[in-house]
mmCIF file of C-alpha atoms in Angstrom:
data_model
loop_
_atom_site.group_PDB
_atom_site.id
_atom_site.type_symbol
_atom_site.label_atom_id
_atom_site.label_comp_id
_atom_site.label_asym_id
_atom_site.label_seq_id
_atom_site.Cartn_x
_atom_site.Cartn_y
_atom_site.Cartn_z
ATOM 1 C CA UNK A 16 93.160 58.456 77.864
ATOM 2 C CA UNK A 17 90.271 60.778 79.295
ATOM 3 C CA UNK A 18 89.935 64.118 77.575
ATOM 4 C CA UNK A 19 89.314 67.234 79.040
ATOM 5 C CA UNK A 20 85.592 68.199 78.073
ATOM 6 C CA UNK A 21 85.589 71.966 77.266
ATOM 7 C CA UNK A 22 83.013 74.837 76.641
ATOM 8 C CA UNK A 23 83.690 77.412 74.660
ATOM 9 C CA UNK A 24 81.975 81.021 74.451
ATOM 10 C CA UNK A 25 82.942 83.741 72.568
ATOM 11 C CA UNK A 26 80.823 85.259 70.320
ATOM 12 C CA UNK A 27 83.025 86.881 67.577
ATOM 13 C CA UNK A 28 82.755 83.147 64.861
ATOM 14 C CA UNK A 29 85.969 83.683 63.260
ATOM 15 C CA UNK A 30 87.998 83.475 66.626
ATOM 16 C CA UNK A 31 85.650 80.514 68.103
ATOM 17 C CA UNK A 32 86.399 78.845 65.194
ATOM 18 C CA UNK A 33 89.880 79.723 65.413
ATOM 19 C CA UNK A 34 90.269 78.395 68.945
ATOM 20 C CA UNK A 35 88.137 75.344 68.442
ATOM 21 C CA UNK A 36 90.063 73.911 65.843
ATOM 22 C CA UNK A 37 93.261 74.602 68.378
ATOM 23 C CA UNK A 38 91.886 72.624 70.824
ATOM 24 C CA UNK A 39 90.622 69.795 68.494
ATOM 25 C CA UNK A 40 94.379 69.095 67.633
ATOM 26 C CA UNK A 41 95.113 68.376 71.416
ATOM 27 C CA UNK A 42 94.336 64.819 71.555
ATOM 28 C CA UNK A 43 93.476 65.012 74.874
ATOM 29 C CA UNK A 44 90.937 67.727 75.021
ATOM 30 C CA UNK A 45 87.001 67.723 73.613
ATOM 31 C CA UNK A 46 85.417 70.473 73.077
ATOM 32 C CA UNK A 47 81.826 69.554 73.963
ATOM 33 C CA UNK A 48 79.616 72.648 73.061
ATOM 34 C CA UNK A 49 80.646 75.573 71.700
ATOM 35 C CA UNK A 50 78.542 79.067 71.383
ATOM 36 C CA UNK A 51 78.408 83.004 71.089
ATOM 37 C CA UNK A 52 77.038 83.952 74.465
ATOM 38 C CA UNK A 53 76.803 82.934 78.098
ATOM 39 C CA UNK A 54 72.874 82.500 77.949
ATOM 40 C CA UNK A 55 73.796 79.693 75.689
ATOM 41 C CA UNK A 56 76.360 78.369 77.757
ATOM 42 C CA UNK A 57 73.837 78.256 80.846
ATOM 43 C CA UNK A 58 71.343 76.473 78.514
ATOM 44 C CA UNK A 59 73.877 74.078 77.219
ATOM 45 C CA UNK A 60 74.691 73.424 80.903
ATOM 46 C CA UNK A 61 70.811 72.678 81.821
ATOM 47 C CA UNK A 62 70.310 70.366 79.031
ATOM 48 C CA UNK A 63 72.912 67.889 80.969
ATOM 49 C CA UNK A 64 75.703 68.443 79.266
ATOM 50 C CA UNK A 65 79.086 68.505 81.513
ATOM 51 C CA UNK A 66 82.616 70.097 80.776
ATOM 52 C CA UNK A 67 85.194 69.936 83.322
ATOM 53 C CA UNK A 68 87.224 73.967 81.790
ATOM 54 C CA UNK A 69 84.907 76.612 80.703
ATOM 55 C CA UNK A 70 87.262 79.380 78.330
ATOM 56 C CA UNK A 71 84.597 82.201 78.218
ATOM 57 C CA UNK A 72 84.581 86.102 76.698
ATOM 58 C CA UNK A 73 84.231 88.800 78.738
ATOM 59 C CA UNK A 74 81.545 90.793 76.608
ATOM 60 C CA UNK A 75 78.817 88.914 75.027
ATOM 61 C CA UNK A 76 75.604 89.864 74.489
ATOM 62 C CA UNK A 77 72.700 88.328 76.879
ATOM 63 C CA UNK A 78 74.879 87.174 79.703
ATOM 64 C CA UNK A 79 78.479 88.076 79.791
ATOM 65 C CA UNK A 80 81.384 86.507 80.825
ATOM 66 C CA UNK A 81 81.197 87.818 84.415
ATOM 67 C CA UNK A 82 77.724 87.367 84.732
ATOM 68 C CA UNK A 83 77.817 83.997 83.860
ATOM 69 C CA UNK A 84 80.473 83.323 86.262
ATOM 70 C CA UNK A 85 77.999 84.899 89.069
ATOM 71 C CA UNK A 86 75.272 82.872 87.793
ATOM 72 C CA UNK A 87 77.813 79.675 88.067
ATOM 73 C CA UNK A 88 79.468 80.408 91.299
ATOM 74 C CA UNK A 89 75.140 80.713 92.985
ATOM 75 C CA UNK A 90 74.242 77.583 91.125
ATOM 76 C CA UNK A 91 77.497 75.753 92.602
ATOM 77 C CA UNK A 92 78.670 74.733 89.376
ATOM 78 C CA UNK A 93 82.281 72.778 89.648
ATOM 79 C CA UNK A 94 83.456 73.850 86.295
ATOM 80 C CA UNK A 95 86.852 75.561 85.989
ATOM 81 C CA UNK A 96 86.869 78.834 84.093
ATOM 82 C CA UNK A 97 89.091 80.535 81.989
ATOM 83 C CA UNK A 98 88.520 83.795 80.460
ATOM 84 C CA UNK A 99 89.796 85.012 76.944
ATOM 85 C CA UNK A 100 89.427 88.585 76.618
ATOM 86 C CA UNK A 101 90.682 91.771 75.131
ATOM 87 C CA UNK A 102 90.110 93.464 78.434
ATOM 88 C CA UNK A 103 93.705 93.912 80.272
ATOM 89 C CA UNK A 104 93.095 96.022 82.857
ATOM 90 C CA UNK A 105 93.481 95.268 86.294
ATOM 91 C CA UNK A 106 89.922 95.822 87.532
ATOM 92 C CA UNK A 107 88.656 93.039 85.253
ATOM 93 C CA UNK A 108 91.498 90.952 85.881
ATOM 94 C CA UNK A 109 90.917 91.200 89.990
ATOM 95 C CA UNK A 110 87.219 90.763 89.390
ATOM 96 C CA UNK A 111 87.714 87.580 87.499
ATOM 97 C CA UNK A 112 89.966 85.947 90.145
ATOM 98 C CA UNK A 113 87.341 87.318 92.485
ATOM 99 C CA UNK A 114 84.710 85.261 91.105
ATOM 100 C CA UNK A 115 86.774 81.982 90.925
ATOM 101 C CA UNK A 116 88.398 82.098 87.694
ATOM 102 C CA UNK A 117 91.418 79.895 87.156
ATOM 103 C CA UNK A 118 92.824 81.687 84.397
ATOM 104 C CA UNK A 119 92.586 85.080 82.802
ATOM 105 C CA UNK A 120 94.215 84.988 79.060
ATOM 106 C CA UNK A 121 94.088 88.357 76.283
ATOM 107 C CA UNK A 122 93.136 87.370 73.217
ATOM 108 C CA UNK A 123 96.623 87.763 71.516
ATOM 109 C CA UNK A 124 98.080 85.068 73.505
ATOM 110 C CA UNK A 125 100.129 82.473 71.526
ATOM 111 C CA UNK A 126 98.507 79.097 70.728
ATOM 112 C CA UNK A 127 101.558 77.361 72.966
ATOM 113 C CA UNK A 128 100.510 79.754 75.661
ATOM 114 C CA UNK A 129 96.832 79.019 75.739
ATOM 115 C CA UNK A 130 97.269 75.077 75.073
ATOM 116 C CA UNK A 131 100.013 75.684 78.212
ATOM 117 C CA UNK A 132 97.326 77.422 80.590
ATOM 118 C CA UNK A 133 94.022 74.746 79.489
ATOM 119 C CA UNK A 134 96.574 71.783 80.667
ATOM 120 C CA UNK A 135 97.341 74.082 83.691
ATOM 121 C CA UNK A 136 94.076 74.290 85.029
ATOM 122 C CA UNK A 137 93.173 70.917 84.023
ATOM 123 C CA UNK A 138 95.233 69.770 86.411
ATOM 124 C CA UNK A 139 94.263 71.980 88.937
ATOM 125 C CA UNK A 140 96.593 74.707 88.620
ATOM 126 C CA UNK A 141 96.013 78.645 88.575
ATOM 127 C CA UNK A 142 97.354 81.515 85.603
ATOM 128 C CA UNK A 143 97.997 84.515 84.382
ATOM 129 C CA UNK A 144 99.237 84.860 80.840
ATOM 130 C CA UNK A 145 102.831 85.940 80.513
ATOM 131 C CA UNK A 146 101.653 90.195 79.093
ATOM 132 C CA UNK A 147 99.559 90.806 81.648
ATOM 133 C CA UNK A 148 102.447 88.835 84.411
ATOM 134 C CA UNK A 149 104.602 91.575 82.920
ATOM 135 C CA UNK A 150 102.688 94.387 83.207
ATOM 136 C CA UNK A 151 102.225 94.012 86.579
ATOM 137 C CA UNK A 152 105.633 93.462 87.468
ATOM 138 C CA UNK A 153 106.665 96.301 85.829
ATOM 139 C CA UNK A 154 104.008 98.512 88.024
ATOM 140 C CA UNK A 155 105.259 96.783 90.730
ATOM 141 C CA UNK A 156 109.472 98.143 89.822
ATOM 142 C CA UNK A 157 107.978 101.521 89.035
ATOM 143 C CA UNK A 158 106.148 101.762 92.301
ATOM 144 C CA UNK A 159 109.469 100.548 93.887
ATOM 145 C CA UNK A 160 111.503 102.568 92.514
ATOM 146 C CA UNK A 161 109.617 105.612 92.874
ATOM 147 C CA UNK A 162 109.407 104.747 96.417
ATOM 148 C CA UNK A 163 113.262 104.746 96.900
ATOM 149 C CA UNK A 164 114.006 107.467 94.527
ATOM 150 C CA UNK A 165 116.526 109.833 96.461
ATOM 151 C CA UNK A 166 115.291 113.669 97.185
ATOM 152 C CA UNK A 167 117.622 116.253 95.733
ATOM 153 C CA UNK A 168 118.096 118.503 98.830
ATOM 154 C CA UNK A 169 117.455 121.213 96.455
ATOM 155 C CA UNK A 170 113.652 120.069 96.062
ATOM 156 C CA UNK A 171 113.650 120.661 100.038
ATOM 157 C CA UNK A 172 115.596 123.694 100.193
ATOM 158 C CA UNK A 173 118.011 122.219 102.108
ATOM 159 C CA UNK A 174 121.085 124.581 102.484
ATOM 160 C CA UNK A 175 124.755 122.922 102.473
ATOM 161 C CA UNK A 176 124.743 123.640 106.421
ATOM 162 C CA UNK A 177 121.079 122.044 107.035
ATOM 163 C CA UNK A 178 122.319 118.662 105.265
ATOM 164 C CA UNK A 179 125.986 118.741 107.678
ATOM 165 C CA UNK A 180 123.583 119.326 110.649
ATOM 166 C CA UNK A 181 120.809 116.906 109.331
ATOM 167 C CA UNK A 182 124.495 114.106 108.604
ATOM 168 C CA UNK A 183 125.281 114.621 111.635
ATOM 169 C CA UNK A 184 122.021 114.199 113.605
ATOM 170 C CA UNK A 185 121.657 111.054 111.106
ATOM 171 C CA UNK A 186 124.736 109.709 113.401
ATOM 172 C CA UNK A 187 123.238 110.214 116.880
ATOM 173 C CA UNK A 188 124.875 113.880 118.139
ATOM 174 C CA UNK A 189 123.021 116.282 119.842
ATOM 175 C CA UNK A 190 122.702 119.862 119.621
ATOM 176 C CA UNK A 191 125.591 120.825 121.254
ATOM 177 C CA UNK A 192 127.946 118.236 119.846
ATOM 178 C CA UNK A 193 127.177 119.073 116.524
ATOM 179 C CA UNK A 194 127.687 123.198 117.514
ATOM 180 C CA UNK A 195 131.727 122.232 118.548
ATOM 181 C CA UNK A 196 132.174 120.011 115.717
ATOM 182 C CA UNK A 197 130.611 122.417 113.093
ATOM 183 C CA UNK A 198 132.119 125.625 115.220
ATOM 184 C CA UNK A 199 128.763 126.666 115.581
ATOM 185 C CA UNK A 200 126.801 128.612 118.702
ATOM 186 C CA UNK A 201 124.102 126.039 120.094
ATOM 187 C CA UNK A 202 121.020 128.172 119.153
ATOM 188 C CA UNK A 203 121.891 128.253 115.786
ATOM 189 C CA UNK A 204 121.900 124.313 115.421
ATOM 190 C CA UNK A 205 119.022 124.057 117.169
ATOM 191 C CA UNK A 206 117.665 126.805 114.261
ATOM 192 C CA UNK A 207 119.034 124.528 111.564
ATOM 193 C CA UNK A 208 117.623 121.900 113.308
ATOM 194 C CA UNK A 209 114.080 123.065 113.690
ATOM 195 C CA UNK A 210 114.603 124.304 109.882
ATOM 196 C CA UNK A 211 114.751 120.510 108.788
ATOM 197 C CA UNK A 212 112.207 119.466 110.661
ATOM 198 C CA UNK A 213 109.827 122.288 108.981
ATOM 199 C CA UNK A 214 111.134 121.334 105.297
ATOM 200 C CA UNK A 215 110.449 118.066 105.803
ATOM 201 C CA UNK A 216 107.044 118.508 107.867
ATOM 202 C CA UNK A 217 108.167 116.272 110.016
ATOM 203 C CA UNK A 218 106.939 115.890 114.019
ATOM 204 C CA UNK A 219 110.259 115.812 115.452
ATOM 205 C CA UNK A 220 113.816 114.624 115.486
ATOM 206 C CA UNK A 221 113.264 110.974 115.169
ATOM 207 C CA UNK A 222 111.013 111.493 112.232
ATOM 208 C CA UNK A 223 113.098 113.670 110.646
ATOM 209 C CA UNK A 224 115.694 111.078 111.020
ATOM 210 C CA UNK A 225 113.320 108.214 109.365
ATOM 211 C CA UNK A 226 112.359 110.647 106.518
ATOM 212 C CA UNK A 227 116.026 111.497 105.461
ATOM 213 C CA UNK A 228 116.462 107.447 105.251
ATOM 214 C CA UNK A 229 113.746 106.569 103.610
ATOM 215 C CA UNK A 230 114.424 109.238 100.908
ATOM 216 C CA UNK A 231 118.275 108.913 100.522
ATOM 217 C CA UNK A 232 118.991 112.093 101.822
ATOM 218 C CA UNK A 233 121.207 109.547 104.662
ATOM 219 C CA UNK A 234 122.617 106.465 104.171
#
């Protein structure tokens, strides 16, 4: 069976250590170098040495992690990266994909997880461990559902007779429909009308209309 040649650089011992002797279980993988920074990884590179999955650190001293994938990416390197990091946020996440990473892991990712994601992008594939998944699809509900949250009329000011006249307009009357159904004189709709429309800072019945649907104020 061929094994998946690997480099490894992280440049805290204990966890290299830690993840080497993960990978050295996997019967198909080979860790062919492993070191603390990316300087060394771009030297192990230049003395011929070839990996097919690079798992690198973020910060390192010399050459970090996305330094050394700039370096990689303007050499035209074919190795597949994946970085390991303690960095979750989504700047450094985006930047990594940006720069051709296959796979962005935190460091307190289970050993099933990483072992899943190195035979993942050994065979081509793309991840994004299961926290940082998470995280984003929860900003993603939050976003949603602060979208769709409905307006209490109160936050508008909306009187009880500005949300019957705003109702009605929702179902296509016009001024002087909803004065005989409301028993009201024509002006004065068109007052309660206009009222809305100021509330709401809207340009004009139609978008007045679209605002009151989009924030549950009509169904």
């Amino acid at each position: 069976m061929e094994k998946t040649k690997i480099l490894l650089a992280e440049d805290h011992l204990v966890v290299r250590n830690g993840i080497k002797l993960l990978l050295d279980t996997q019967a198909n993988f080979e860790v062919v170098a492993d070191v603390g920074s990316g300087r060394e990884i771009l030297d192990v590179l230049d003395s011929g040495v070839s990996a097919d999955i690079l798992i690198t650190d973020l910060t390192m001293d010399n050459v970090d992690g996305l330094e050394l994938m700039r370096t990689l990416n303007q050499r035209g390197v074919g190795i597949r990266v994946i970085v390991l990091s303690m960095l979750d946020d989504e700047q450094h996440v985006a930047q990594s994909f940006q720069y051709g990473v296959r796979a962005y892991l935190i460091k307190n990712v289970t050993a099933d997880e990483m072992l899943f994601c190195v035979n993942h992008v050994a065979k081509g594939g793309r991840y994004l461990c299961e926290e940082l998944t998470m995280k984003l699809v929860d900003k993603l509900i939050n976003k949603e559902a602060s979208q769709f949250r409905k307006i209490d009329p109160a936050e508008l000011s909306l009187s009880s007779r500005e949300m019957e006249v705003l109702e009605l307009l929702g179902e296509g009357l016009t001024n002087l429909e909803i004065s005989q159904k409301l028993f009201l004189s024509k002006r004065t709709v068109e007052g309660h009308r206009q009222n809305l429309i100021d509330k709401t800072k809207s340009k004009n019945t139609p978008a007045l209309i679209k605002f009151a649907i989009k924030n549950g104020l009509l169904n």
